[in-house]
Every structure is written in structure tokens, then in C-alpha cells.
Amino acid sequence: MKLRTLSMAVISLGFTLAIFLGTAIPSAWAKGVSLNYANFPPAPTFPCVQMERWKTEVEKRTDGAVSVNTFPGGTLLGAKDMMDGVINGQADIGCICMAYQPGRFMVTNATSLPLNIPDAKTGSLVLLDLYNQYQPESFKKVKVLTMFVSAPANIMSKEPVKSLADLKGLDLRASGGAAQILKSWGANQVGMPMSATPEALQKGVVKGLFSSLEVMKDLKFAEICKNVTNTDTVIYPFAVIMNKSKWDGLPDKVKKVMDDLSVEQAAWTGEYMDNHVKESMAWSKEKHQVKVITLTPEQKKEWDDKLAPITAKWIESAKAKNLPGEKIVDDIKSLIKKHM
Ligand code: 3IO
């Protein structure tokens, strides 16, 4: 009798467990998640190319349980609304260019000081490391999915820029750290996001721009800007951010897929960028007879010397905001060595 009661108990416990497991731990990805991902520039540009790559990888690695709906070209959020739009939940994910709100992202924008980041792959890994090391206050309201940078900026212009004299008072478009560089060289720097630049160039509001050269092809700037002056100066830093409560609500397995992608995505985007700049310039020379101007070593020194005060000034302004300015700059320099 006793034995029978016991076996009954074991069997019913088994049933209960089976039902419990069946409902509480269903197949790993059972709950479908749909995410809206906003981006500000047009679809052919690198921030959007990396967005499509991230979408493909996430959907693949979650067996389709996560679907990502991408919105390039500012169709969901524009360049300057991106950060707050994601915080407010207007989009689940967004891609921001930190240069468009330089005061807001002090620590990470230090990567756009003239510290000679050699290429986008190195820069992307430096930026992501710096972010992880400092966990800046400015990103506390969001989940950072990855970060990456543009290739070093060069001058694209309608008229050739062969000297600082040619640059004097010239209306060129740039933002953030890159804008400080243009000012130091005596250009008339005009600030606006990349997404507003095609129209400004078309209308003649600006006579050129200062950014990475893949836009010569992706935004067809080679049709208007027939000249490139190689300066290889500073990068533009970017971040991909997610709404915090949306992130908190994701299954752990999904979170792991996204966290595991973070560094890989930064490296992938940097590498894509570096290769694409070469492609873009080959295309620009061949299809649009774009001329490349290289500074002489004497000129390069003259131009670089003008930039010397920028970092010192930034360190002071960082200190004024209670940030360890010197340490941040030193850390960026060591991170460059680490990833080069
Ligand atoms: C950039 C921004 C959007 C699309 C393509 C791009 N290539 C380089 C940048 C950097 C940037 O944000 C800018 O404004 O120059």
C-alpha cells in the first residue's frame, strides 16, 4: 500500500514537472520579438550597410525569433532626434553620430581629437573599448549595442584646395571634432548632419565637406566635388543604441546574441569602411575624373601644427566637467597602439 502511494506520488510529480517544464521552458526562441531600427542617412551609406548586416546576423543567430525592421534615410528618426527618440521609445534601436551633439558625448567624442587614429577598423575597436572602460553617464539611459567610426576625414571640394590659403574662409561642412579641425585651418566651418549635406552642396550653401571619402560614391558627391585633399585627420564616432526597457524585456538568450555581436560588429563595420573608401576613390577617379591633392611633408607639418592646441583645450574643458581629460587622451593613445 505504502509503495503504491509512493509510486503514485512519483508519477504525479513527474506529470506536474512535465507540464511545468512544457510551459515554463518552451523551445528556446518561442517568443517572437520585433524591433524597429532607425537610421538617419540614406540606405547606401555605411551606417545603413552595417545596420542591414546586424539585422541579418541577429535574425540568423536567433533562428528568426527576432525580426528587425530597418528604417534608413531618417524615415523613423532624424540625425538630431535619434538619441532622445530611442530613449523615448519612438524607435527601439537607433544609430547616432556623436559629432552632431558634441557636448553630450564628451568622453567618446574624445576619439575625434587629432590623435592619429589610422583607420576605421582600429578606431572602431578603440572607441568600443573606451566606452566599455568609462561607461559614460551620457549612455546610461540606453543599452549600447555596438560602436564604430568613419575612416579618417579628408577635404572634398568643388575647387581644388592646395594650401591653407585656398582653405581660408572656404564654406565647408563638418560636425563635432572634425569641425574644430576645419576652424583651426581657417576654413569657414558649417555644421550640419551628413543627411543634410547633399542638398547644401547642390544649392551651393557649402563648397565642399570634410568627412570620410566613401561618401564620394555612396552619396554621389564625386559628381559635384571634383577635388580631394588628403589630410587623413580625424574620425567621426558612432553608436548603436537600444531603448532600455525594450532591452530589459528581451530573453537572456537574445541578449547574449546581441552582446556577443558587439565587438564583432564594430570590427566588421570598420573593415567594411576601410575597404569601401578605396572602392569609392577608384570609382570617383575613373567615373568623375576626381583629382587627389597630396600635401607635401612641409605642408603636412604646417597643417598638423595648427591642430596642436585642440587636444590641450579639450583636456581643460573635460576637467571643467569633472572628467579625467588627460587620462582619457592617454587611454585613447594606448588603445590605438593596442589595436593597430
Ligand atoms: C557619415 C555619416 C552618414 C553617412 C555616411 C557617413 N560617412 C561619414 C560620416 C561621418 C559623419 O557623420 C559626418 O557627418 O561626416
CSV table of C-alpha atoms and ligand atoms in Angstrom, one decimal, residues 40-42 45-47 97 99-100 150 173 175 192-195 209-212 214-215 219 236 238 273, ligand 1:
chain,number,residue,atom,x,y,z
A,40,PHE,CA,19.4,58.9,-40.4
A,41,PRO,CA,21.4,58.8,-43.7
A,42,PRO,CA,20.3,57.2,-47.0
A,45,THR,CA,25.8,54.8,-46.8
A,46,PHE,CA,27.9,52.8,-44.3
A,47,PRO,CA,25.8,53.3,-41.2
A,97,CYS,CA,26.7,60.1,-34.9
A,99,ALA,CA,29.6,64.6,-33.6
A,100,TYR,CA,26.1,66.0,-34.0
A,150,SER,CA,34.2,56.5,-40.0
A,173,ARG,CA,30.6,71.3,-44.0
A,175,SER,CA,30.5,68.5,-37.4
A,192,MET,CA,25.0,70.0,-40.3
A,193,PRO,CA,24.5,66.3,-40.3
A,194,MET,CA,25.6,64.2,-43.3
A,195,SER,CA,21.9,63.7,-44.2
A,209,LEU,CA,32.8,68.9,-46.9
A,210,PHE,CA,35.2,67.3,-44.5
A,211,SER,CA,34.4,63.6,-43.9
A,212,SER,CA,35.4,60.1,-44.9
A,214,GLU,CA,33.3,56.6,-49.1
A,215,VAL,CA,30.5,59.3,-49.5
A,219,LEU,CA,26.1,59.9,-51.9
A,236,TYR,CA,33.6,60.5,-36.7
A,238,PHE,CA,29.0,56.5,-34.0
A,273,MET,CA,34.5,51.2,-44.2
B,1,3IO,C1,28.8,59.7,-42.3
B,1,3IO,C2,27.5,60.0,-41.8
B,1,3IO,C3,26.5,59.4,-42.5
B,1,3IO,C4,26.6,58.7,-43.7
B,1,3IO,C5,27.9,58.4,-44.2
B,1,3IO,C6,29.0,59.0,-43.5
B,1,3IO,N1,30.3,58.9,-43.7
B,1,3IO,C7,31.0,59.6,-42.8
B,1,3IO,C8,30.1,60.1,-41.9
B,1,3IO,C9,30.5,60.8,-40.8
B,1,3IO,C10,29.6,61.9,-40.4
B,1,3IO,O1,28.7,61.6,-39.6
B,1,3IO,C11,29.6,63.1,-41.0
B,1,3IO,O2,28.7,63.9,-40.7
B,1,3IO,O3,30.6,63.5,-41.7
